[in-house]
Short mmCIF file of C-alpha atoms and ligand atoms in Angstrom, two decimals:
data_model
loop_
_atom_site.label_atom_id
_atom_site.label_comp_id
_atom_site.label_asym_id
_atom_site.label_seq_id
_atom_site.Cartn_x
_atom_site.Cartn_y
_atom_site.Cartn_z
CA MET A 1 -33.91 -77.94 124.86
CA SER A 2 -32.40 -77.08 128.27
CA GLY A 3 -34.99 -74.51 129.33
CA GLY A 4 -34.93 -72.89 125.87
CA ALA A 5 -31.18 -72.30 125.88
CA LEU A 6 -29.12 -73.12 122.79
CA LEU A 7 -25.98 -73.40 124.92
CA ARG A 8 -26.10 -74.05 128.65
CA ILE A 9 -23.02 -74.12 130.85
CA GLU A 10 -23.49 -75.51 134.35
CA GLY A 11 -20.96 -75.31 137.17
CA LEU A 12 -17.88 -75.34 134.96
CA GLU A 13 -14.58 -75.70 136.82
CA LYS A 14 -11.07 -75.37 135.42
CA ARG A 15 -7.93 -75.08 137.48
CA PHE A 16 -4.45 -74.25 136.29
CA GLY A 17 -2.35 -75.20 139.32
CA GLY A 18 -3.81 -73.17 142.18
CA LEU A 19 -5.60 -70.76 139.87
CA ARG A 20 -9.33 -71.22 139.20
CA ALA A 21 -9.82 -69.99 135.63
CA SER A 22 -13.42 -71.28 135.73
CA ASP A 23 -14.94 -71.34 139.19
CA GLY A 24 -18.53 -72.56 139.08
CA LEU A 25 -19.24 -70.89 135.74
CA ASP A 26 -22.92 -70.84 134.70
CA LEU A 27 -24.01 -69.31 131.39
CA ASP A 28 -26.94 -69.59 128.96
CA VAL A 29 -27.00 -68.50 125.32
CA LEU A 30 -30.48 -68.32 123.81
CA PRO A 31 -31.25 -69.18 120.17
CA GLY A 32 -30.50 -66.23 117.89
CA GLU A 33 -29.16 -63.91 120.58
CA LEU A 34 -25.89 -62.03 120.59
CA HIS A 35 -24.53 -62.65 124.06
CA ALA A 36 -21.38 -60.81 125.08
CA LEU A 37 -19.00 -62.24 127.66
CA ILE A 38 -16.95 -59.46 129.21
CA GLY A 39 -14.59 -59.19 132.14
CA PRO A 40 -11.14 -57.98 133.16
CA ASN A 41 -7.93 -59.49 131.79
CA GLY A 42 -7.43 -62.97 133.17
CA ALA A 43 -11.09 -63.37 134.23
CA GLY A 44 -11.29 -66.66 132.32
CA LYS A 45 -13.08 -65.67 129.11
CA SER A 46 -10.76 -67.49 126.68
CA THR A 47 -10.67 -70.49 129.00
CA ALA A 48 -14.48 -70.58 128.89
CA ILE A 49 -14.47 -70.41 125.07
CA GLY A 50 -11.82 -73.16 124.94
CA GLN A 51 -14.00 -75.42 127.05
CA ILE A 52 -17.06 -74.73 124.90
CA THR A 53 -15.12 -75.63 121.72
CA GLY A 54 -13.60 -78.70 123.38
CA GLU A 55 -9.97 -77.58 123.20
CA ILE A 56 -9.71 -77.34 127.00
CA PRO A 57 -11.18 -80.20 129.06
CA PRO A 58 -13.08 -78.92 132.12
CA ASP A 59 -12.32 -80.42 135.55
CA ALA A 60 -16.03 -80.44 136.44
CA GLY A 61 -19.37 -79.15 135.24
CA ARG A 62 -21.45 -79.68 132.11
CA ILE A 63 -21.85 -78.07 128.72
CA LEU A 64 -25.17 -78.66 126.94
CA PHE A 65 -25.74 -77.74 123.31
CA GLU A 66 -29.31 -77.97 122.05
CA GLY A 67 -30.09 -79.93 125.19
CA GLU A 68 -27.38 -82.56 124.66
CA ASP A 69 -24.38 -83.02 126.89
CA ILE A 70 -21.29 -82.23 124.78
CA THR A 71 -18.86 -81.88 127.70
CA ARG A 72 -16.68 -84.79 126.53
CA LEU A 73 -17.23 -84.45 122.77
CA PRO A 74 -14.08 -83.81 120.63
CA PRO A 75 -13.85 -80.35 118.98
CA ALA A 76 -14.54 -81.55 115.41
CA ARG A 77 -17.79 -83.26 116.46
CA ARG A 78 -18.91 -80.02 118.12
CA VAL A 79 -18.27 -78.12 114.88
CA ARG A 80 -20.40 -80.66 113.01
CA ARG A 81 -23.21 -80.10 115.54
CA GLY A 82 -23.19 -76.38 114.78
CA LEU A 83 -20.61 -74.81 117.11
CA SER A 84 -18.03 -72.71 115.27
CA ARG A 85 -15.34 -70.40 116.54
CA SER A 86 -13.01 -67.73 115.30
CA PHE A 87 -9.65 -67.18 116.92
CA GLN A 88 -8.00 -64.25 118.66
CA ILE A 89 -5.10 -64.72 116.26
CA VAL A 90 -6.06 -65.13 112.62
CA GLN A 91 -4.89 -68.32 110.98
CA LEU A 92 -5.03 -67.99 107.20
CA LEU A 93 -3.01 -69.40 104.32
CA ASP A 94 -1.04 -66.25 103.50
CA ASP A 95 -0.06 -67.29 99.98
CA GLU A 96 -3.67 -67.93 98.94
CA THR A 97 -6.36 -65.36 98.14
CA ALA A 98 -9.22 -64.54 100.49
CA GLU A 99 -11.51 -66.41 98.10
CA ALA A 100 -9.29 -69.50 98.06
CA ASN A 101 -9.09 -69.51 101.86
CA ALA A 102 -12.88 -69.39 102.04
CA ALA A 103 -13.22 -72.05 99.29
CA LEU A 104 -11.08 -74.40 101.39
CA ALA A 105 -13.34 -73.79 104.39
CA VAL A 106 -16.40 -74.54 102.24
CA GLN A 107 -14.74 -77.76 101.09
CA ALA A 108 -13.88 -78.73 104.67
CA ALA A 109 -17.47 -78.01 105.75
CA GLN A 110 -18.68 -80.34 103.01
CA GLY A 111 -16.56 -83.03 104.62
CA HIS A 112 -14.00 -83.44 101.84
CA SER A 113 -10.37 -84.14 102.42
CA PHE A 114 -7.83 -81.33 102.45
CA ARG A 115 -5.66 -83.61 100.28
CA PHE A 116 -7.15 -81.97 97.20
CA TRP A 117 -7.04 -78.43 98.50
CA ARG A 118 -5.17 -77.03 95.50
CA ASP A 119 -8.06 -78.07 93.27
CA ALA A 120 -10.54 -76.55 95.71
CA THR A 121 -9.08 -73.11 95.15
CA ARG A 122 -10.03 -73.37 91.44
CA ASP A 123 -13.37 -75.16 91.76
CA GLU A 124 -16.20 -72.75 90.88
CA GLY A 125 -18.60 -74.94 92.85
CA LEU A 126 -16.63 -73.97 95.95
CA ARG A 127 -15.69 -70.45 94.90
CA ALA A 128 -19.29 -69.24 94.50
CA PRO A 129 -20.29 -70.15 98.09
CA ALA A 130 -16.88 -68.85 99.22
CA ARG A 131 -17.67 -65.42 97.72
CA ALA A 132 -21.09 -65.45 99.38
CA LEU A 133 -19.44 -66.13 102.74
CA LEU A 134 -16.91 -63.33 102.26
CA ARG A 135 -19.76 -60.92 101.44
CA ARG A 136 -21.65 -62.01 104.57
CA ALA A 137 -18.48 -61.35 106.54
CA GLY A 138 -18.27 -57.85 105.06
CA LEU A 139 -15.28 -58.21 102.69
CA PRO A 140 -15.91 -56.17 99.53
CA ASP A 141 -15.84 -58.10 96.23
CA ALA A 142 -12.81 -56.12 95.04
CA ARG A 143 -10.75 -57.68 97.85
CA HIS A 144 -11.74 -61.33 97.28
CA ARG A 145 -8.82 -62.05 94.92
CA VAL A 146 -6.19 -60.39 97.12
CA LEU A 147 -3.61 -62.66 98.78
CA ALA A 148 -4.33 -63.09 102.48
CA ALA A 149 -0.82 -61.78 103.21
CA ASP A 150 -1.71 -58.46 101.55
CA LEU A 151 -5.00 -57.90 103.41
CA ALA A 152 -5.33 -55.31 106.17
CA ALA A 153 -5.89 -56.51 109.74
CA GLY A 154 -9.62 -55.81 109.59
CA GLU A 155 -9.96 -57.61 106.26
CA ARG A 156 -8.16 -60.66 107.63
CA LYS A 157 -10.65 -60.72 110.51
CA GLN A 158 -13.46 -60.61 107.95
CA VAL A 159 -12.00 -63.59 106.09
CA GLU A 160 -11.62 -65.42 109.37
CA LEU A 161 -15.26 -64.72 110.16
CA ALA A 162 -16.18 -66.11 106.74
CA LEU A 163 -14.23 -69.29 107.57
CA ALA A 164 -16.15 -69.67 110.82
CA LEU A 165 -19.44 -69.17 108.96
CA ALA A 166 -18.55 -71.86 106.39
CA ALA A 167 -19.61 -74.59 108.80
CA SER A 168 -23.17 -73.10 108.92
CA PRO A 169 -23.02 -72.75 112.71
CA ARG A 170 -26.03 -72.29 114.93
CA LEU A 171 -23.69 -70.79 117.53
CA LEU A 172 -20.68 -68.71 116.60
CA LEU A 173 -17.99 -68.16 119.24
CA LEU A 174 -16.02 -64.99 118.62
CA ASP A 175 -12.91 -64.37 120.71
CA GLU A 176 -12.00 -60.69 120.47
CA PRO A 177 -12.90 -59.99 116.82
CA MET A 178 -11.97 -56.31 117.33
CA ALA A 179 -8.49 -57.05 118.75
CA GLY A 180 -5.81 -55.22 116.78
CA LEU A 181 -8.29 -53.28 114.65
CA GLY A 182 -8.35 -49.50 114.15
CA ALA A 183 -11.45 -47.45 114.94
CA SER A 184 -12.93 -47.58 111.42
CA GLU A 185 -12.17 -51.31 111.07
CA SER A 186 -13.88 -51.94 114.42
CA ARG A 187 -16.93 -50.03 113.25
CA ALA A 188 -17.02 -52.09 110.05
CA MET A 189 -16.80 -55.33 112.04
CA THR A 190 -19.54 -54.08 114.38
CA GLU A 191 -21.79 -53.46 111.36
CA THR A 192 -20.99 -56.91 109.97
CA LEU A 193 -21.86 -58.57 113.28
CA ARG A 194 -25.04 -56.49 113.48
CA GLY A 195 -25.96 -57.91 110.05
CA LEU A 196 -25.45 -61.47 111.33
CA LYS A 197 -27.69 -60.93 114.34
CA GLY A 198 -30.74 -63.14 114.28
CA GLN A 199 -29.24 -65.44 111.62
CA VAL A 200 -26.90 -67.16 114.05
CA ALA A 201 -26.51 -67.01 117.82
CA ILE A 202 -23.22 -65.40 118.81
CA LEU A 203 -21.17 -65.61 122.00
CA LEU A 204 -18.87 -62.62 121.78
CA VAL A 205 -15.78 -62.16 123.95
CA GLU A 206 -14.68 -58.58 123.46
CA HIS A 207 -12.85 -55.79 125.28
CA ASP A 208 -14.22 -53.06 122.98
CA MET A 209 -17.10 -51.84 125.14
CA GLU A 210 -18.47 -49.57 122.43
CA ALA A 211 -18.97 -52.63 120.22
CA VAL A 212 -20.33 -54.75 123.08
CA PHE A 213 -22.91 -52.18 124.13
CA ALA A 214 -23.91 -51.54 120.51
CA LEU A 215 -24.41 -55.22 119.68
CA ALA A 216 -25.29 -57.35 122.68
CA ASP A 217 -28.83 -58.51 123.44
CA ARG A 218 -27.46 -59.68 126.79
CA ILE A 219 -24.13 -59.33 128.52
CA SER A 220 -22.55 -61.63 131.10
CA VAL A 221 -19.79 -60.28 133.29
CA LEU A 222 -17.08 -62.74 134.24
CA VAL A 223 -14.83 -62.05 137.24
CA TYR A 224 -12.41 -64.62 138.69
CA GLY A 225 -13.98 -67.43 136.64
CA ARG A 226 -17.58 -66.74 137.71
CA VAL A 227 -20.44 -64.85 136.11
CA ILE A 228 -21.36 -62.08 138.56
CA ALA A 229 -24.15 -60.56 136.44
CA THR A 230 -26.15 -61.23 133.27
CA GLY A 231 -28.58 -58.81 131.67
CA THR A 232 -29.17 -56.17 129.06
CA ALA A 233 -26.61 -53.42 128.58
CA ALA A 234 -28.69 -51.11 130.80
CA GLU A 235 -29.01 -53.74 133.53
CA VAL A 236 -25.31 -54.53 133.51
CA ARG A 237 -24.36 -50.84 133.51
CA ALA A 238 -26.57 -50.27 136.55
CA ASN A 239 -25.30 -53.30 138.50
CA ALA A 240 -23.33 -52.15 141.53
CA GLU A 241 -21.21 -55.31 141.76
CA VAL A 242 -20.23 -54.97 138.10
CA ARG A 243 -19.30 -51.34 138.53
CA ALA A 244 -17.18 -52.14 141.56
CA ALA A 245 -15.48 -55.15 139.98
CA TYR A 246 -14.94 -54.03 136.45
CA LEU A 247 -16.56 -51.13 134.66
CA THR A 248 -15.18 -47.70 135.40
CA GLU A 249 -16.20 -44.15 134.64
CA GLU A 250 -13.18 -43.89 132.33
CA GLU A 251 -14.66 -46.55 130.09
CA GLY A 252 -17.70 -44.35 129.62
CA VAL A 253 -20.10 -46.64 131.40
N1 LIG B 301 -2.76 -73.09 129.86
C1 LIG B 301 -2.72 -72.34 130.98
N2 LIG B 301 -1.87 -72.64 131.97
C2 LIG B 301 -1.83 -71.91 133.09
N3 LIG B 301 -2.61 -70.84 133.34
C3 LIG B 301 -3.47 -70.48 132.38
C4 LIG B 301 -3.58 -71.21 131.14
N4 LIG B 301 -4.53 -70.61 130.38
C5 LIG B 301 -4.99 -69.58 131.09
N5 LIG B 301 -4.37 -69.50 132.28
C6 LIG B 301 -4.64 -68.52 133.34
O1 LIG B 301 -6.03 -68.57 133.62
C7 LIG B 301 -6.54 -67.27 133.85
C8 LIG B 301 -7.67 -67.00 132.87
O2 LIG B 301 -7.10 -66.81 131.56
P1 LIG B 301 -7.97 -66.47 130.28
O3 LIG B 301 -7.02 -66.33 129.14
O4 LIG B 301 -9.08 -67.43 130.17
O5 LIG B 301 -8.56 -65.05 130.68
P2 LIG B 301 -9.25 -63.97 129.75
O6 LIG B 301 -10.41 -63.46 130.52
O7 LIG B 301 -9.53 -64.54 128.41
O8 LIG B 301 -8.12 -62.86 129.65
P3 LIG B 301 -7.83 -61.76 128.49
O9 LIG B 301 -8.97 -60.81 128.53
O10 LIG B 301 -6.55 -61.14 128.96
O11 LIG B 301 -7.72 -62.52 127.19
C9 LIG B 301 -5.37 -66.30 133.72
O12 LIG B 301 -4.87 -66.05 135.01
C10 LIG B 301 -4.37 -67.09 132.91
O13 LIG B 301 -3.06 -66.69 133.20
#
C-alpha cells in the first residue's frame, strides 16, 4: 500500500478558469486515523473532497486508494471500494422516517435496486441493520421512527452519517459535519465521531476548530490549493506559516 497510506493524493491540480482550486495538492490519510483538512474559505477543501469522491475530475495528479490508482474511477466504483462521503447539505427523504432512510441506504449498499424502495422501508432484515447504523451515528432509539422532516439539524446530520456508514467504508469523507449545528449538537457530533475513531479512517473538513483539535490525529492545512503543513494539533498550532496564513489568536489557537 502506497507507503502505508490508505489514501494518497499526489500533485493534484484543478483549475476553474484562472483560479487554482488545487495547486499541487499532496495528502496522505493513514489507516484508522482521523485526519482533519482545514483552511480558510475558498482554500479548496470541498474541491479536494470532490476529486477524492470522483465528482470533480482533476486536471492533473493522482489519487491512490489502498495503493491502487482511482483517479479516473467513477464515484460509484469508489464507494464500492470503501470510500464514502457525507455532504455539506443533508439529502434525506423528508417524508420517510430516519429508520426508513437508513434502511434504504442498507439496501443500496447490498446492491439492490431502488425500484423496490417502498418495501425496503418495511423489511425487518433491512430495518435491524438500519437501527444499528443510526445508533452508531448517535441518534437515540426514540428518534428512529421520526420523519426526517421533523428531525432537528443535528439529528439530520446523524442520519446522514448513518447513510454514509451503510456502505461499510474504510475511509469516510466528512464535509463540514458541524455546519449549521448549535453548540450542544456540535458536541454530540464530536462525541459520535470520537466513537468512530479507529473503526474507520476519517478525512474531516471542518471549520469548527474546537472539534478539529479535539478529534484529529493529524491535521493538514490547505491554503490556496496546497497543503502548507501536516502534523498533530500541537505541531500545527506551533507552525509559523500556519499562524501567519490562517489561525489567529481570536480562534483560540
Ligand atoms: N465549480 C466551480 N466553478 C468555479 N469556481 C469554483 C467551482 N468550485 C469551486 N470554485 C472556486 O474554487 C475555490 C475553492 O473552492 P472550495 O469550495 O473548494 O473551497 P473550500 O476550502 O471548500 O471553501 P469553504 O471553506 O468556503 O467551503 C474557490 O475560490 C471557489 O470559488
